[in-house]
Amino acid sequence: MKINQLLKIKYPLIQGSMARISTHKLVSAVSNAGGLGVLTSVGMDKDGLSDQIDQVRRETDNPFGVNLMLQQDNIYQLVEVLLEKKVPVVMTGAGTPAPYFDDLHQAGIKVIPVIPNVKLAQKMQDLGVDAVVAEGMESGGHIGQLTTMTLVPQVVDSVDLPVIAAGGIFDRRSVAASFILGASGVQVGTAFLGARETPIAKNYQQLVLKAGDTDTIVTGNSLRDKVRSLKTPLTEKVAQMEQTSSDDSEAQKLLVGSLGRAVYDGNVETGSFMSGTIAGEINQVRPAKEIIESMFQ
Ligand SMILES: Cc1cc2nc3c(=O)[nH]c(=O)nc-3n(C[C@H](O)[C@H](O)[C@H](O)COP(=O)(O)O)c2cc1C
């Protein structure tokens, strides 16, 4: 089943949640255009998330999702909001949604985890999730070890669930390639950094537009910490510190709060501008609707 049928949306496209970025304006623009907009809950308390969900509902009647990063300290409070508001879809990352899964599913909420390998995909299938997002390491933000090209078919062949491909998808060629690999839909992040409705500092958007194919860098020595961002003085310094020392705690300290400094202030010296390797193809600012339609012409 294609995920547009499963999620009752026009196009089989999910806007990947982006921490501190995918707030109501981008989410409702994507959902109004026929994709599934996904709200971030990173850095939000109960009232903040509740308010964002209400704003999305004021701006669109179409389905949308909310992302739960499972290591968040206030996760139980956020789950309460999702249950109260009966959001249509919950996308989870950074762990297993097992402790919350029954409550969410019994409330009629679809649960779709993001996974980086076959083992986790199978574990999620055993839990009873509705689909999985197989995210390759081309992606912006936290990444796993496998490329989209190698991860998607291996996940497709190992589970009996709709598999959504993520990592490097931005146009109709990459959407078509995802379907040929066996995916039932696509999840897209970096391409939406070029959306008119994306609420990021102008400087952030300009850095993405200017970036070339080799302008991202991965920081984090342990698999848990690996993050892809644009090359900037900060991320290059962090990567260099990590290379010269086996203890990367000093380097990791420099990254605390750095996404916020990029998103809100566009600060190139101290911000980390998460982005995928496909940034080299994102060359103009367009409405989210135009970005989506260009992928499904
Ligand atoms: C700036 C940025 C922030 C992200 N933040 C999150 C996040 O908070 N939670 C999450 O599950 N994925 C996050 N992602 C991953 C996206 O949801 C999506 O899976 C990924 O961007 C797809 O690959 P692409 O960037 O090549 O399109 C982020 C990606 C970017 C570019």
Coordinates of C-alpha atoms and ligand atoms in Angstrom, one line a residue:
M1 CA 0.0 0.0 0.0
K2 CA 1.3 3.4 -0.9
I3 CA 1.5 5.7 2.1
N4 CA -0.8 8.3 0.6
Q5 CA -3.6 5.7 1.1
L6 CA -2.5 4.7 4.6
L7 CA -2.2 8.4 5.7
K8 CA -5.1 9.7 3.6
I9 CA -3.0 12.3 1.8
K10 CA -2.7 13.2 -1.9
Y11 CA 1.0 12.5 -2.4
P12 CA 3.1 9.7 -0.8
L13 CA 5.4 12.3 0.7
I14 CA 6.2 13.1 4.3
Q15 CA 8.0 16.3 5.3
G16 CA 10.7 15.0 7.7
S17 CA 10.5 16.6 11.1
M18 CA 13.3 19.2 11.6
A19 CA 14.2 20.1 15.2
R20 CA 13.3 23.7 16.0
I21 CA 12.4 24.3 12.3
S22 CA 9.3 22.3 11.3
T23 CA 6.8 24.4 13.3
H24 CA 3.2 25.1 12.3
K25 CA 3.8 27.3 9.3
L26 CA 5.8 24.8 7.3
V27 CA 3.7 21.9 8.5
S28 CA 0.4 23.4 7.4
A29 CA 1.9 24.5 4.1
V30 CA 3.0 20.9 3.4
S31 CA -0.3 19.4 4.5
N32 CA -2.3 21.9 2.5
A33 CA -0.2 21.0 -0.6
G34 CA -1.1 17.3 -0.2
G35 CA 1.9 15.9 1.7
L36 CA 2.1 15.1 5.4
G37 CA 3.6 18.0 7.4
V38 CA 5.3 16.9 10.6
L39 CA 5.6 19.1 13.6
T40 CA 8.8 19.0 15.7
S41 CA 8.4 18.8 19.4
V42 CA 12.1 19.4 20.2
G43 CA 12.5 22.1 22.9
M44 CA 8.8 22.3 23.5
D45 CA 6.8 21.9 26.8
K46 CA 3.3 20.7 27.0
D47 CA 1.7 24.0 26.4
G48 CA 4.1 24.9 23.5
L49 CA 3.3 21.6 21.7
S50 CA -0.4 22.0 22.4
D51 CA -0.4 25.5 20.9
Q52 CA 1.5 24.4 17.8
I53 CA -1.0 21.6 17.2
D54 CA -3.9 24.1 17.5
Q55 CA -2.2 26.4 15.1
V56 CA -1.7 23.7 12.5
R57 CA -5.4 22.7 12.9
R58 CA -6.4 26.3 12.3
E59 CA -4.3 26.5 9.1
T60 CA -5.2 23.1 7.5
D61 CA -8.0 20.5 7.7
N62 CA -5.6 17.9 6.2
P63 CA -3.7 15.2 8.2
F64 CA -0.4 16.0 9.8
G65 CA 2.1 14.4 12.1
V66 CA 4.1 15.1 15.2
N67 CA 7.7 14.0 15.8
L68 CA 8.7 12.6 19.1
M69 CA 12.5 12.3 19.8
L70 CA 12.4 9.6 22.4
Q71 CA 15.3 10.8 24.5
Q72 CA 13.4 14.1 25.4
D73 CA 13.2 14.6 29.2
N74 CA 9.5 15.5 29.1
I75 CA 8.4 12.7 26.8
Y76 CA 5.5 11.5 29.0
Q77 CA 4.0 15.0 29.1
L78 CA 4.4 15.3 25.3
V79 CA 2.7 12.0 24.8
E80 CA -0.2 13.1 27.0
V81 CA -0.7 16.1 24.6
L82 CA -0.7 13.8 21.5
L83 CA -3.3 11.6 23.1
E84 CA -5.5 14.5 24.2
K85 CA -5.3 16.1 20.8
K86 CA -5.6 12.8 19.0
V87 CA -3.1 13.8 16.3
P88 CA -3.4 11.6 13.2
V89 CA 0.3 10.4 13.0
V90 CA 3.3 10.2 15.4
M91 CA 6.7 9.8 13.8
T92 CA 9.4 8.7 16.3
G93 CA 13.2 8.9 16.3
A94 CA 16.2 8.1 18.5
G95 CA 15.0 5.0 20.2
T96 CA 12.0 2.6 20.5
P97 CA 8.4 4.0 21.0
A98 CA 7.5 0.7 22.9
P99 CA 6.6 2.4 26.2
Y100 CA 4.0 4.7 24.5
F101 CA 3.0 2.5 21.6
D102 CA -0.1 0.8 23.0
D103 CA -1.6 4.1 24.3
L104 CA -1.0 5.9 20.9
H105 CA -2.3 3.0 18.8
Q106 CA -5.4 2.5 21.0
A107 CA -6.2 6.2 20.5
G108 CA -6.2 5.6 16.7
I109 CA -2.9 7.3 16.1
K110 CA -0.6 5.9 13.4
V111 CA 2.9 5.3 14.6
I112 CA 5.8 5.5 12.2
P113 CA 9.4 5.2 13.5
V114 CA 12.5 6.3 11.7
I115 CA 15.0 3.5 11.5
P116 CA 18.7 3.3 10.3
N117 CA 19.1 -0.5 9.9
V118 CA 17.3 -3.8 9.3
K119 CA 17.5 -5.0 12.9
L120 CA 15.5 -2.0 14.2
A121 CA 13.0 -2.2 11.3
Q122 CA 12.2 -5.8 12.3
K123 CA 12.0 -4.8 16.0
M124 CA 9.5 -2.1 15.0
Q125 CA 7.5 -4.6 12.9
D126 CA 7.2 -6.9 16.0
L127 CA 5.9 -3.9 18.0
G128 CA 3.1 -3.4 15.5
V129 CA 4.0 -0.1 13.9
D130 CA 2.1 1.1 10.8
A131 CA 5.2 1.8 8.6
V132 CA 8.9 2.6 8.9
V133 CA 11.0 5.4 7.5
A134 CA 14.4 3.9 6.3
E135 CA 16.7 6.9 6.6
G136 CA 20.0 6.9 4.8
M137 CA 23.1 8.7 5.9
E138 CA 22.9 11.3 3.2
S139 CA 20.3 12.9 5.4
G140 CA 20.7 16.1 7.4
G141 CA 20.6 15.8 11.2
H142 CA 21.3 12.6 13.1
I143 CA 22.4 9.8 10.8
G144 CA 23.1 6.0 10.8
Q145 CA 25.7 4.1 8.8
L146 CA 24.0 3.0 5.6
T147 CA 23.2 4.9 2.4
T148 CA 19.6 5.3 1.2
M149 CA 20.5 3.1 -1.9
T150 CA 21.6 0.2 0.3
L151 CA 19.3 0.6 3.3
V152 CA 15.9 0.9 1.5
P153 CA 16.0 -2.4 -0.4
Q154 CA 17.4 -4.4 2.6
V155 CA 14.6 -3.1 4.8
V156 CA 12.0 -3.7 2.1
D157 CA 13.2 -7.3 1.8
S158 CA 13.2 -7.9 5.6
V159 CA 9.8 -6.5 6.7
D160 CA 6.2 -6.8 5.6
L161 CA 5.4 -3.1 6.2
P162 CA 5.2 0.0 4.0
V163 CA 8.8 1.4 3.9
I164 CA 9.3 5.1 3.4
A165 CA 12.6 6.1 1.9
A166 CA 14.5 9.1 3.3
G167 CA 17.9 10.7 2.6
G168 CA 18.8 12.6 -0.5
I169 CA 15.3 12.8 -2.1
F170 CA 14.4 16.1 -3.7
D171 CA 13.0 15.7 -7.2
R172 CA 11.0 13.4 -9.4
R173 CA 14.1 11.3 -10.3
S174 CA 14.9 10.5 -6.7
V175 CA 11.2 9.9 -5.9
A176 CA 11.1 7.4 -8.9
A177 CA 14.3 5.8 -7.7
S178 CA 12.8 5.3 -4.2
F179 CA 9.8 3.5 -5.6
I180 CA 12.1 1.3 -7.8
L181 CA 14.0 0.3 -4.6
G182 CA 10.6 -0.9 -3.2
A183 CA 9.6 2.1 -1.1
S184 CA 5.9 3.0 -0.6
G185 CA 6.6 6.7 -0.1
V186 CA 9.3 9.3 0.6
Q187 CA 10.4 11.5 3.5
V188 CA 12.1 14.8 2.6
G189 CA 14.0 17.2 4.9
T190 CA 16.8 19.2 3.3
A191 CA 14.7 20.2 0.2
F192 CA 12.3 21.9 2.6
L193 CA 15.1 24.1 4.0
G194 CA 14.6 25.9 0.7
A195 CA 10.8 26.3 1.2
R196 CA 9.4 29.9 1.5
E197 CA 7.4 28.9 4.6
T198 CA 10.4 27.4 6.5
P199 CA 11.0 29.6 9.5
I200 CA 14.8 29.8 9.6
A201 CA 17.2 32.7 9.7
K202 CA 17.8 34.1 6.2
N203 CA 21.5 33.3 6.6
Y204 CA 20.7 29.6 7.2
Q205 CA 18.6 29.4 4.0
Q206 CA 21.3 31.2 2.0
L207 CA 24.0 28.8 3.2
V208 CA 21.9 25.9 2.0
L209 CA 21.3 27.6 -1.4
K210 CA 25.0 28.2 -1.8
A211 CA 26.2 24.8 -0.6
G212 CA 27.7 22.4 -3.1
D213 CA 27.8 18.6 -3.2
T214 CA 30.7 18.2 -0.8
D215 CA 29.8 21.0 1.6
T216 CA 28.4 18.9 4.5
I217 CA 30.4 17.3 7.3
V218 CA 29.6 14.6 9.9
T219 CA 30.5 15.3 13.5
G220 CA 30.3 12.8 16.4
N221 CA 32.6 9.9 17.0
S222 CA 30.0 7.5 18.4
L223 CA 27.1 6.3 16.3
R224 CA 24.7 7.8 18.7
D225 CA 26.1 11.3 18.2
K226 CA 26.7 11.4 14.4
V227 CA 25.1 14.5 12.9
R228 CA 25.4 15.9 9.4
S229 CA 25.6 19.7 9.0
L230 CA 27.0 22.2 6.6
K231 CA 30.7 22.8 6.8
T232 CA 31.2 25.9 8.9
P233 CA 34.0 27.1 11.2
L234 CA 32.3 25.4 14.1
T235 CA 31.6 22.0 12.6
E236 CA 35.0 21.9 11.0
K237 CA 36.6 22.7 14.4
V238 CA 34.5 20.0 16.1
A239 CA 35.4 17.4 13.5
Q240 CA 39.1 18.2 13.8
M241 CA 39.0 18.0 17.6
E242 CA 37.2 14.6 17.4
Q243 CA 39.9 13.3 15.0
T244 CA 42.8 14.3 17.2
S245 CA 41.3 13.0 20.5
S246 CA 39.5 9.8 21.4
D247 CA 37.5 11.7 24.0
D248 CA 35.1 13.8 22.1
S249 CA 33.3 15.3 25.1
E250 CA 35.0 18.7 24.8
A251 CA 34.0 18.8 21.1
Q252 CA 30.4 17.8 21.8
K253 CA 30.1 20.6 24.3
L254 CA 30.7 23.2 21.6
L255 CA 27.6 21.8 19.8
V256 CA 25.2 22.2 22.8
G257 CA 22.5 24.8 21.7
S258 CA 24.2 25.2 18.3
L259 CA 21.2 24.3 16.2
G260 CA 19.2 27.1 17.9
R261 CA 22.0 29.6 17.2
A262 CA 21.8 28.6 13.5
V263 CA 18.0 28.5 13.2
Y264 CA 17.2 31.7 15.1
D265 CA 20.3 33.8 14.7
G266 CA 22.0 32.4 11.6
N267 CA 25.3 32.6 13.5
V268 CA 28.0 31.0 11.3
E269 CA 30.6 31.1 14.0
T270 CA 28.7 29.3 16.7
G271 CA 25.7 27.7 15.0
S272 CA 25.4 24.2 13.4
F273 CA 23.4 24.3 10.2
M274 CA 22.0 20.7 9.8
S275 CA 21.6 19.8 6.2
G276 CA 21.8 16.7 3.9
T277 CA 24.3 16.1 1.1
I278 CA 21.6 17.0 -1.4
A279 CA 22.0 20.7 -0.5
G280 CA 24.0 21.1 -3.7
E281 CA 20.8 20.7 -5.6
I282 CA 18.8 23.2 -3.5
N283 CA 19.3 26.4 -5.4
Q284 CA 16.2 28.5 -5.0
V285 CA 13.5 29.4 -2.4
R286 CA 10.1 28.1 -3.5
P287 CA 6.7 27.6 -1.9
A288 CA 6.4 24.1 -0.3
K289 CA 3.6 23.4 -2.7
E290 CA 5.8 24.0 -5.7
I291 CA 8.6 21.8 -4.2
I292 CA 6.1 18.9 -3.7
E293 CA 4.4 19.3 -7.1
S294 CA 7.8 19.2 -8.9
M295 CA 8.5 15.8 -7.3
F296 CA 5.3 14.2 -8.6
Q297 CA 4.9 15.8 -12.0
Ligands
LIG1 C1 17.7 20.6 9.8 C2 17.3 19.2 10.0 C3 16.8 18.8 11.3 C4 16.3 17.5 11.5 N1 15.8 17.2 12.7 C5 15.2 16.0 12.9 C6 14.5 15.7 14.1 O1 14.4 16.5 15.0 N2 13.9 14.5 14.2 C7 14.0 13.5 13.2 O2 13.4 12.4 13.4 N3 14.6 13.8 12.1 C8 15.2 15.0 11.9 N4 15.8 15.3 10.7 C9 15.8 14.3 9.6 C10 14.6 14.6 8.7 O3 13.4 14.4 9.3 C11 14.6 13.7 7.4 O4 14.5 12.3 7.7 C12 15.9 13.9 6.6 O5 16.1 15.2 6.5 C13 15.7 13.2 5.2 O6 16.9 13.3 4.5 P1 17.3 14.7 3.6 O7 17.7 15.7 4.5 O8 18.3 14.2 2.7 O9 16.0 15.0 2.8 C14 16.3 16.6 10.4 C15 16.9 17.0 9.2 C16 17.3 18.3 9.0 C17 17.8 18.6 7.6

